[in-house]
């Protein structure tokens, strides 16, 4: 298998403008993500629409391509990047530009999913530690079939455990949280970006439902720990603490 990782990175962010260039332990967040990914994969490329990010990645010796500014999702951005990069890559991994603590386990589990010929897209999940955590609409839940392929993603708590006190639900079903790192077979990445938004995607505001509703097979790989994303300045302060602990 010949994989490549692409890191989509925008400067504009409602909650944290300029986030990819914010300093974490004295280095830009995007540099942490890039260097961590390069420890685990043969090639890593940043895809951005901003010259400031482009120049910073070039300055630390990273591989970067410029993309259009009108993309509606990171998936669309990495698809354009792939067209510019070229080459014979079997699998494309989409690592978010605000995930400086992505783990080797995450990458290995994603790649293992493609040992199965029916896998077209792969993503990750982790067990919820409490039903309270599962109730957050900011943490999408996944239900899978017996082979680990996604049946549905939802912001609601699924499934409903009938006849059991809600506080005991985790003792009756392994509720899992979606971790938004994806990998695609290269030809599948090209095709899913041509799909129009679907009714389920619009209802839940979850892009992966577009793929599922159109019949794509999404393998869900369970991991032991989730990633630590940085969405706000407060998250950055917490990330500094993790970095000091050697995470």
PDB file of C-alpha atoms in Angstrom:
ATOM      1  CA  UNK A   1       0.000   0.000   0.000  1.00  0.00           C
ATOM      2  CA  UNK A   2       1.198   3.483  -0.881  1.00  0.00           C
ATOM      3  CA  UNK A   3      -0.584   6.030   1.367  1.00  0.00           C
ATOM      4  CA  UNK A   4      -0.367   9.808   1.519  1.00  0.00           C
ATOM      5  CA  UNK A   5      -1.630  12.183   4.210  1.00  0.00           C
ATOM      6  CA  UNK A   6      -3.062  15.570   3.313  1.00  0.00           C
ATOM      7  CA  UNK A   7      -3.684  18.211   5.969  1.00  0.00           C
ATOM      8  CA  UNK A   8      -6.301  20.801   4.970  1.00  0.00           C
ATOM      9  CA  UNK A   9      -5.571  24.129   6.653  1.00  0.00           C
ATOM     10  CA  UNK A  10      -7.573  27.363   6.475  1.00  0.00           C
ATOM     11  CA  UNK A  11      -6.652  30.657   8.090  1.00  0.00           C
ATOM     12  CA  UNK A  12     -10.250  31.780   8.541  1.00  0.00           C
ATOM     13  CA  UNK A  13     -12.033  30.313  11.560  1.00  0.00           C
ATOM     14  CA  UNK A  14     -15.042  31.713  13.376  1.00  0.00           C
ATOM     15  CA  UNK A  15     -13.910  30.576  16.810  1.00  0.00           C
ATOM     16  CA  UNK A  16     -10.139  30.858  16.324  1.00  0.00           C
ATOM     17  CA  UNK A  17      -8.897  32.952  13.356  1.00  0.00           C
ATOM     18  CA  UNK A  18      -5.357  32.091  12.300  1.00  0.00           C
ATOM     19  CA  UNK A  19      -5.428  28.840  14.248  1.00  0.00           C
ATOM     20  CA  UNK A  20      -2.917  26.876  12.096  1.00  0.00           C
ATOM     21  CA  UNK A  21      -0.262  29.524  12.810  1.00  0.00           C
ATOM     22  CA  UNK A  22      -0.963  29.841  16.536  1.00  0.00           C
ATOM     23  CA  UNK A  23       2.051  28.796  18.587  1.00  0.00           C
ATOM     24  CA  UNK A  24       2.056  25.606  20.621  1.00  0.00           C
ATOM     25  CA  UNK A  25       5.283  24.978  22.494  1.00  0.00           C
ATOM     26  CA  UNK A  26       6.952  27.634  20.369  1.00  0.00           C
ATOM     27  CA  UNK A  27       5.947  26.080  17.021  1.00  0.00           C
ATOM     28  CA  UNK A  28       2.877  26.662  14.838  1.00  0.00           C
ATOM     29  CA  UNK A  29       0.101  24.111  15.346  1.00  0.00           C
ATOM     30  CA  UNK A  30       0.294  23.141  11.676  1.00  0.00           C
ATOM     31  CA  UNK A  31       3.980  22.253  12.104  1.00  0.00           C
ATOM     32  CA  UNK A  32       3.176  19.931  15.011  1.00  0.00           C
ATOM     33  CA  UNK A  33       0.528  18.149  12.931  1.00  0.00           C
ATOM     34  CA  UNK A  34       2.809  17.880   9.905  1.00  0.00           C
ATOM     35  CA  UNK A  35       5.816  16.557  11.810  1.00  0.00           C
ATOM     36  CA  UNK A  36       3.733  14.060  13.810  1.00  0.00           C
ATOM     37  CA  UNK A  37       2.153  12.703  10.608  1.00  0.00           C
ATOM     38  CA  UNK A  38       5.531  12.475   8.853  1.00  0.00           C
ATOM     39  CA  UNK A  39       6.795  10.197  11.619  1.00  0.00           C
ATOM     40  CA  UNK A  40       4.159   7.651  10.558  1.00  0.00           C
ATOM     41  CA  UNK A  41       3.679   8.102   6.815  1.00  0.00           C
ATOM     42  CA  UNK A  42       5.979   8.306   3.771  1.00  0.00           C
ATOM     43  CA  UNK A  43       4.515  11.559   2.441  1.00  0.00           C
ATOM     44  CA  UNK A  44       2.550  14.374   4.046  1.00  0.00           C
ATOM     45  CA  UNK A  45       1.258  17.502   2.282  1.00  0.00           C
ATOM     46  CA  UNK A  46      -0.499  20.585   3.651  1.00  0.00           C
ATOM     47  CA  UNK A  47      -3.335  21.911   1.465  1.00  0.00           C
ATOM     48  CA  UNK A  48      -4.174  25.557   2.118  1.00  0.00           C
ATOM     49  CA  UNK A  49      -5.812  28.589   0.514  1.00  0.00           C
ATOM     50  CA  UNK A  50      -3.782  31.119   2.491  1.00  0.00           C
ATOM     51  CA  UNK A  51      -0.355  32.481   1.571  1.00  0.00           C
ATOM     52  CA  UNK A  52       0.603  32.976   5.225  1.00  0.00           C
ATOM     53  CA  UNK A  53       0.131  29.281   5.933  1.00  0.00           C
ATOM     54  CA  UNK A  54       1.802  28.349   2.644  1.00  0.00           C
ATOM     55  CA  UNK A  55       4.852  30.452   3.477  1.00  0.00           C
ATOM     56  CA  UNK A  56       5.105  29.144   7.046  1.00  0.00           C
ATOM     57  CA  UNK A  57       4.994  25.502   5.912  1.00  0.00           C
ATOM     58  CA  UNK A  58       7.667  26.215   3.308  1.00  0.00           C
ATOM     59  CA  UNK A  59       9.767  27.933   5.976  1.00  0.00           C
ATOM     60  CA  UNK A  60       9.885  24.859   8.211  1.00  0.00           C
ATOM     61  CA  UNK A  61      10.641  22.621   5.216  1.00  0.00           C
ATOM     62  CA  UNK A  62       7.201  21.159   4.748  1.00  0.00           C
ATOM     63  CA  UNK A  63       5.428  20.034   1.580  1.00  0.00           C
ATOM     64  CA  UNK A  64       2.488  22.301   0.733  1.00  0.00           C
ATOM     65  CA  UNK A  65       0.124  23.101  -2.155  1.00  0.00           C
ATOM     66  CA  UNK A  66      -2.197  26.065  -2.711  1.00  0.00           C
ATOM     67  CA  UNK A  67      -5.874  25.325  -3.288  1.00  0.00           C
ATOM     68  CA  UNK A  68      -8.956  27.369  -4.081  1.00  0.00           C
ATOM     69  CA  UNK A  69     -10.602  29.422  -1.350  1.00  0.00           C
ATOM     70  CA  UNK A  70     -14.196  28.436  -2.136  1.00  0.00           C
ATOM     71  CA  UNK A  71     -14.161  24.807  -0.941  1.00  0.00           C
ATOM     72  CA  UNK A  72     -17.057  23.907   1.340  1.00  0.00           C
ATOM     73  CA  UNK A  73     -15.200  21.107   3.146  1.00  0.00           C
ATOM     74  CA  UNK A  74     -11.770  19.725   3.880  1.00  0.00           C
ATOM     75  CA  UNK A  75     -12.628  16.731   1.697  1.00  0.00           C
ATOM     76  CA  UNK A  76     -13.063  18.983  -1.334  1.00  0.00           C
ATOM     77  CA  UNK A  77      -9.779  20.707  -0.531  1.00  0.00           C
ATOM     78  CA  UNK A  78      -7.773  17.479  -0.330  1.00  0.00           C
ATOM     79  CA  UNK A  79      -9.355  16.250  -3.573  1.00  0.00           C
ATOM     80  CA  UNK A  80      -8.072  19.335  -5.373  1.00  0.00           C
ATOM     81  CA  UNK A  81      -4.688  18.892  -3.702  1.00  0.00           C
ATOM     82  CA  UNK A  82      -4.502  15.302  -4.945  1.00  0.00           C
ATOM     83  CA  UNK A  83      -5.111  16.446  -8.511  1.00  0.00           C
ATOM     84  CA  UNK A  84      -2.174  18.849  -8.190  1.00  0.00           C
ATOM     85  CA  UNK A  85       0.113  16.364  -6.442  1.00  0.00           C
ATOM     86  CA  UNK A  86      -0.462  13.466  -8.827  1.00  0.00           C
ATOM     87  CA  UNK A  87       1.388  10.198  -8.260  1.00  0.00           C
ATOM     88  CA  UNK A  88       0.178   6.660  -7.666  1.00  0.00           C
ATOM     89  CA  UNK A  89      -1.273   6.672  -4.146  1.00  0.00           C
ATOM     90  CA  UNK A  90      -3.682   3.953  -3.048  1.00  0.00           C
ATOM     91  CA  UNK A  91      -5.060   5.633   0.062  1.00  0.00           C
ATOM     92  CA  UNK A  92      -5.443   9.291   1.031  1.00  0.00           C
ATOM     93  CA  UNK A  93      -5.608  10.147   4.751  1.00  0.00           C
ATOM     94  CA  UNK A  94      -7.292  13.392   5.783  1.00  0.00           C
ATOM     95  CA  UNK A  95      -5.681  14.637   9.003  1.00  0.00           C
ATOM     96  CA  UNK A  96      -7.192  17.839  10.365  1.00  0.00           C
ATOM     97  CA  UNK A  97      -4.820  20.778  10.765  1.00  0.00           C
ATOM     98  CA  UNK A  98      -5.812  21.210  14.408  1.00  0.00           C
ATOM     99  CA  UNK A  99      -4.882  17.675  15.557  1.00  0.00           C
ATOM    100  CA  UNK A 100      -1.301  17.992  16.881  1.00  0.00           C
ATOM    101  CA  UNK A 101      -1.628  14.860  19.025  1.00  0.00           C
ATOM    102  CA  UNK A 102      -2.650  12.359  16.341  1.00  0.00           C
ATOM    103  CA  UNK A 103      -1.342   8.951  17.423  1.00  0.00           C
ATOM    104  CA  UNK A 104       0.405   6.129  15.574  1.00  0.00           C
ATOM    105  CA  UNK A 105      -2.487   3.870  16.579  1.00  0.00           C
ATOM    106  CA  UNK A 106      -4.898   6.126  14.689  1.00  0.00           C
ATOM    107  CA  UNK A 107      -2.948   5.935  11.433  1.00  0.00           C
ATOM    108  CA  UNK A 108      -2.284   2.210  11.710  1.00  0.00           C
ATOM    109  CA  UNK A 109      -5.945   1.404  12.388  1.00  0.00           C
ATOM    110  CA  UNK A 110      -7.060   3.499   9.415  1.00  0.00           C
ATOM    111  CA  UNK A 111      -4.663   1.717   7.076  1.00  0.00           C
ATOM    112  CA  UNK A 112      -5.657  -1.713   8.445  1.00  0.00           C
ATOM    113  CA  UNK A 113      -9.221  -1.021   7.298  1.00  0.00           C
ATOM    114  CA  UNK A 114      -8.084  -1.285   3.688  1.00  0.00           C
ATOM    115  CA  UNK A 115      -6.998  -4.876   4.159  1.00  0.00           C
ATOM    116  CA  UNK A 116     -10.685  -5.530   3.432  1.00  0.00           C
ATOM    117  CA  UNK A 117     -11.529  -5.113  -0.252  1.00  0.00           C
ATOM    118  CA  UNK A 118     -15.024  -3.759   0.431  1.00  0.00           C
ATOM    119  CA  UNK A 119     -13.682  -0.792   2.423  1.00  0.00           C
ATOM    120  CA  UNK A 120     -14.012   2.429   0.452  1.00  0.00           C
ATOM    121  CA  UNK A 121     -13.648   4.936   3.286  1.00  0.00           C
ATOM    122  CA  UNK A 122     -12.308   4.422   6.815  1.00  0.00           C
ATOM    123  CA  UNK A 123     -12.736   6.437   9.984  1.00  0.00           C
ATOM    124  CA  UNK A 124     -12.212   6.069  13.736  1.00  0.00           C
ATOM    125  CA  UNK A 125     -14.260   5.732  16.903  1.00  0.00           C
ATOM    126  CA  UNK A 126     -13.636   5.533  20.642  1.00  0.00           C
ATOM    127  CA  UNK A 127     -15.848   4.251  23.446  1.00  0.00           C
ATOM    128  CA  UNK A 128     -17.743   6.863  25.442  1.00  0.00           C
ATOM    129  CA  UNK A 129     -16.800   6.990  29.114  1.00  0.00           C
ATOM    130  CA  UNK A 130     -20.231   8.173  30.270  1.00  0.00           C
ATOM    131  CA  UNK A 131     -23.747   8.544  28.949  1.00  0.00           C
ATOM    132  CA  UNK A 132     -23.480  12.254  29.793  1.00  0.00           C
ATOM    133  CA  UNK A 133     -20.629  12.586  27.304  1.00  0.00           C
ATOM    134  CA  UNK A 134     -22.648  10.674  24.703  1.00  0.00           C
ATOM    135  CA  UNK A 135     -25.536  13.116  25.068  1.00  0.00           C
ATOM    136  CA  UNK A 136     -23.502  16.000  23.635  1.00  0.00           C
ATOM    137  CA  UNK A 137     -24.654  16.903  20.126  1.00  0.00           C
ATOM    138  CA  UNK A 138     -21.069  17.994  19.405  1.00  0.00           C
ATOM    139  CA  UNK A 139     -19.955  14.357  19.668  1.00  0.00           C
ATOM    140  CA  UNK A 140     -21.427  12.320  16.792  1.00  0.00           C
ATOM    141  CA  UNK A 141     -22.328   8.727  17.593  1.00  0.00           C
ATOM    142  CA  UNK A 142     -21.940   5.737  15.255  1.00  0.00           C
ATOM    143  CA  UNK A 143     -23.766   2.437  14.922  1.00  0.00           C
ATOM    144  CA  UNK A 144     -22.153  -0.281  12.811  1.00  0.00           C
ATOM    145  CA  UNK A 145     -23.016  -3.654  11.338  1.00  0.00           C
ATOM    146  CA  UNK A 146     -21.436  -6.901  12.531  1.00  0.00           C
ATOM    147  CA  UNK A 147     -18.414  -6.364  10.273  1.00  0.00           C
ATOM    148  CA  UNK A 148     -17.707  -2.867  11.562  1.00  0.00           C
ATOM    149  CA  UNK A 149     -19.175  -0.890   8.661  1.00  0.00           C
ATOM    150  CA  UNK A 150     -21.164   2.223   9.505  1.00  0.00           C
ATOM    151  CA  UNK A 151     -24.930   1.959   9.465  1.00  0.00           C
ATOM    152  CA  UNK A 152     -25.487   5.529  10.641  1.00  0.00           C
ATOM    153  CA  UNK A 153     -23.859   8.581  12.240  1.00  0.00           C
ATOM    154  CA  UNK A 154     -25.945  10.866  14.448  1.00  0.00           C
ATOM    155  CA  UNK A 155     -25.727  13.777  16.842  1.00  0.00           C
ATOM    156  CA  UNK A 156     -28.491  12.055  18.811  1.00  0.00           C
ATOM    157  CA  UNK A 157     -27.744   9.208  21.206  1.00  0.00           C
ATOM    158  CA  UNK A 158     -28.151   6.020  19.185  1.00  0.00           C
ATOM    159  CA  UNK A 159     -29.310   3.352  19.652  1.00  0.00           C
ATOM    160  CA  UNK A 160     -32.160   3.850  22.110  1.00  0.00           C
ATOM    161  CA  UNK A 161     -31.946   1.172  24.800  1.00  0.00           C
ATOM    162  CA  UNK A 162     -35.546   0.316  25.561  1.00  0.00           C
ATOM    163  CA  UNK A 163     -36.623  -0.695  29.042  1.00  0.00           C
ATOM    164  CA  UNK A 164     -33.337   0.293  30.705  1.00  0.00           C
ATOM    165  CA  UNK A 165     -32.658   3.313  32.902  1.00  0.00           C
ATOM    166  CA  UNK A 166     -30.643   5.821  30.833  1.00  0.00           C
ATOM    167  CA  UNK A 167     -27.837   5.880  33.392  1.00  0.00           C
ATOM    168  CA  UNK A 168     -27.306   2.152  32.712  1.00  0.00           C
ATOM    169  CA  UNK A 169     -27.228   2.341  28.909  1.00  0.00           C
ATOM    170  CA  UNK A 170     -23.431   2.059  28.655  1.00  0.00           C
ATOM    171  CA  UNK A 171     -23.667  -1.294  30.449  1.00  0.00           C
ATOM    172  CA  UNK A 172     -25.958  -2.605  27.706  1.00  0.00           C
ATOM    173  CA  UNK A 173     -24.434  -1.237  24.493  1.00  0.00           C
ATOM    174  CA  UNK A 174     -20.928  -0.042  23.500  1.00  0.00           C
ATOM    175  CA  UNK A 175     -21.749   3.546  22.526  1.00  0.00           C
ATOM    176  CA  UNK A 176     -18.924   5.019  20.439  1.00  0.00           C
ATOM    177  CA  UNK A 177     -17.881   8.544  19.566  1.00  0.00           C
ATOM    178  CA  UNK A 178     -16.814   9.419  16.040  1.00  0.00           C
ATOM    179  CA  UNK A 179     -13.259  10.738  15.620  1.00  0.00           C
ATOM    180  CA  UNK A 180     -13.144  12.862  12.486  1.00  0.00           C
ATOM    181  CA  UNK A 181     -10.052  11.487  10.776  1.00  0.00           C
ATOM    182  CA  UNK A 182     -10.792   9.829   7.430  1.00  0.00           C
ATOM    183  CA  UNK A 183      -8.981   7.752   4.858  1.00  0.00           C
ATOM    184  CA  UNK A 184     -10.223   7.117   1.323  1.00  0.00           C
ATOM    185  CA  UNK A 185      -9.262   4.929  -1.578  1.00  0.00           C
ATOM    186  CA  UNK A 186      -7.985   7.486  -4.079  1.00  0.00           C
ATOM    187  CA  UNK A 187     -10.649   6.830  -6.700  1.00  0.00           C
ATOM    188  CA  UNK A 188     -13.367   7.035  -4.028  1.00  0.00           C
ATOM    189  CA  UNK A 189     -12.114  10.440  -2.868  1.00  0.00           C
ATOM    190  CA  UNK A 190     -12.549  11.729  -6.406  1.00  0.00           C
ATOM    191  CA  UNK A 191     -16.079  10.363  -6.704  1.00  0.00           C
ATOM    192  CA  UNK A 192     -17.485  11.478  -3.323  1.00  0.00           C
ATOM    193  CA  UNK A 193     -16.550  15.091  -3.977  1.00  0.00           C
ATOM    194  CA  UNK A 194     -18.864  15.039  -7.015  1.00  0.00           C
ATOM    195  CA  UNK A 195     -21.912  14.132  -4.908  1.00  0.00           C
ATOM    196  CA  UNK A 196     -24.527  16.788  -4.074  1.00  0.00           C
ATOM    197  CA  UNK A 197     -25.399  17.326  -0.424  1.00  0.00           C
ATOM    198  CA  UNK A 198     -27.852  14.725   0.816  1.00  0.00           C
ATOM    199  CA  UNK A 199     -30.994  15.106   2.917  1.00  0.00           C
ATOM    200  CA  UNK A 200     -29.459  13.298   5.910  1.00  0.00           C
ATOM    201  CA  UNK A 201     -26.293  15.408   5.706  1.00  0.00           C
ATOM    202  CA  UNK A 202     -28.356  18.581   5.713  1.00  0.00           C
ATOM    203  CA  UNK A 203     -30.471  17.367   8.625  1.00  0.00           C
ATOM    204  CA  UNK A 204     -27.576  16.399  10.910  1.00  0.00           C
ATOM    205  CA  UNK A 205     -24.837  18.631   9.450  1.00  0.00           C
ATOM    206  CA  UNK A 206     -22.547  15.601   9.094  1.00  0.00           C
ATOM    207  CA  UNK A 207     -20.718  15.309   5.755  1.00  0.00           C
ATOM    208  CA  UNK A 208     -20.165  11.555   6.099  1.00  0.00           C
ATOM    209  CA  UNK A 209     -23.913  10.951   5.840  1.00  0.00           C
ATOM    210  CA  UNK A 210     -23.705  12.092   2.210  1.00  0.00           C
ATOM    211  CA  UNK A 211     -21.377   9.204   1.476  1.00  0.00           C
ATOM    212  CA  UNK A 212     -23.375   6.708   3.487  1.00  0.00           C
ATOM    213  CA  UNK A 213     -26.669   7.753   1.904  1.00  0.00           C
ATOM    214  CA  UNK A 214     -25.108   7.204  -1.521  1.00  0.00           C
ATOM    215  CA  UNK A 215     -24.110   3.639  -0.649  1.00  0.00           C
ATOM    216  CA  UNK A 216     -20.402   3.971   0.150  1.00  0.00           C
ATOM    217  CA  UNK A 217     -18.927   1.475   2.621  1.00  0.00           C
ATOM    218  CA  UNK A 218     -17.338   3.231   5.605  1.00  0.00           C
ATOM    219  CA  UNK A 219     -15.218   1.001   7.870  1.00  0.00           C
ATOM    220  CA  UNK A 220     -15.198   2.167  11.483  1.00  0.00           C
ATOM    221  CA  UNK A 221     -12.043   1.286  13.411  1.00  0.00           C
ATOM    222  CA  UNK A 222     -12.142   1.499  17.216  1.00  0.00           C
ATOM    223  CA  UNK A 223      -9.105   2.979  18.975  1.00  0.00           C
ATOM    224  CA  UNK A 224      -8.116   3.186  22.629  1.00  0.00           C
ATOM    225  CA  UNK A 225      -7.860   6.979  22.851  1.00  0.00           C
ATOM    226  CA  UNK A 226      -9.264   9.925  20.966  1.00  0.00           C
ATOM    227  CA  UNK A 227      -7.396  12.808  19.422  1.00  0.00           C
ATOM    228  CA  UNK A 228      -7.163  16.202  21.107  1.00  0.00           C
ATOM    229  CA  UNK A 229      -8.334  18.853  18.669  1.00  0.00           C
ATOM    230  CA  UNK A 230      -7.824  22.600  19.069  1.00  0.00           C
ATOM    231  CA  UNK A 231     -10.946  24.595  18.255  1.00  0.00           C
ATOM    232  CA  UNK A 232     -10.580  27.613  20.566  1.00  0.00           C
ATOM    233  CA  UNK A 233      -7.873  29.584  22.410  1.00  0.00           C
ATOM    234  CA  UNK A 234      -8.929  27.738  25.572  1.00  0.00           C
ATOM    235  CA  UNK A 235      -8.199  24.433  23.814  1.00  0.00           C
ATOM    236  CA  UNK A 236      -4.752  25.759  22.938  1.00  0.00           C
ATOM    237  CA  UNK A 237      -4.018  26.431  26.608  1.00  0.00           C
ATOM    238  CA  UNK A 238      -5.033  22.862  27.442  1.00  0.00           C
ATOM    239  CA  UNK A 239      -2.857  21.587  24.598  1.00  0.00           C
ATOM    240  CA  UNK A 240       0.134  23.397  26.114  1.00  0.00           C
ATOM    241  CA  UNK A 241      -0.400  21.395  29.301  1.00  0.00           C
ATOM    242  CA  UNK A 242      -0.533  18.131  27.344  1.00  0.00           C
ATOM    243  CA  UNK A 243       2.623  19.025  25.464  1.00  0.00           C
ATOM    244  CA  UNK A 244       4.440  19.657  28.736  1.00  0.00           C
ATOM    245  CA  UNK A 245       3.363  16.193  29.878  1.00  0.00           C
ATOM    246  CA  UNK A 246       4.988  14.705  26.785  1.00  0.00           C
ATOM    247  CA  UNK A 247       1.823  13.630  24.971  1.00  0.00           C
TER     248      UNK A 247
END
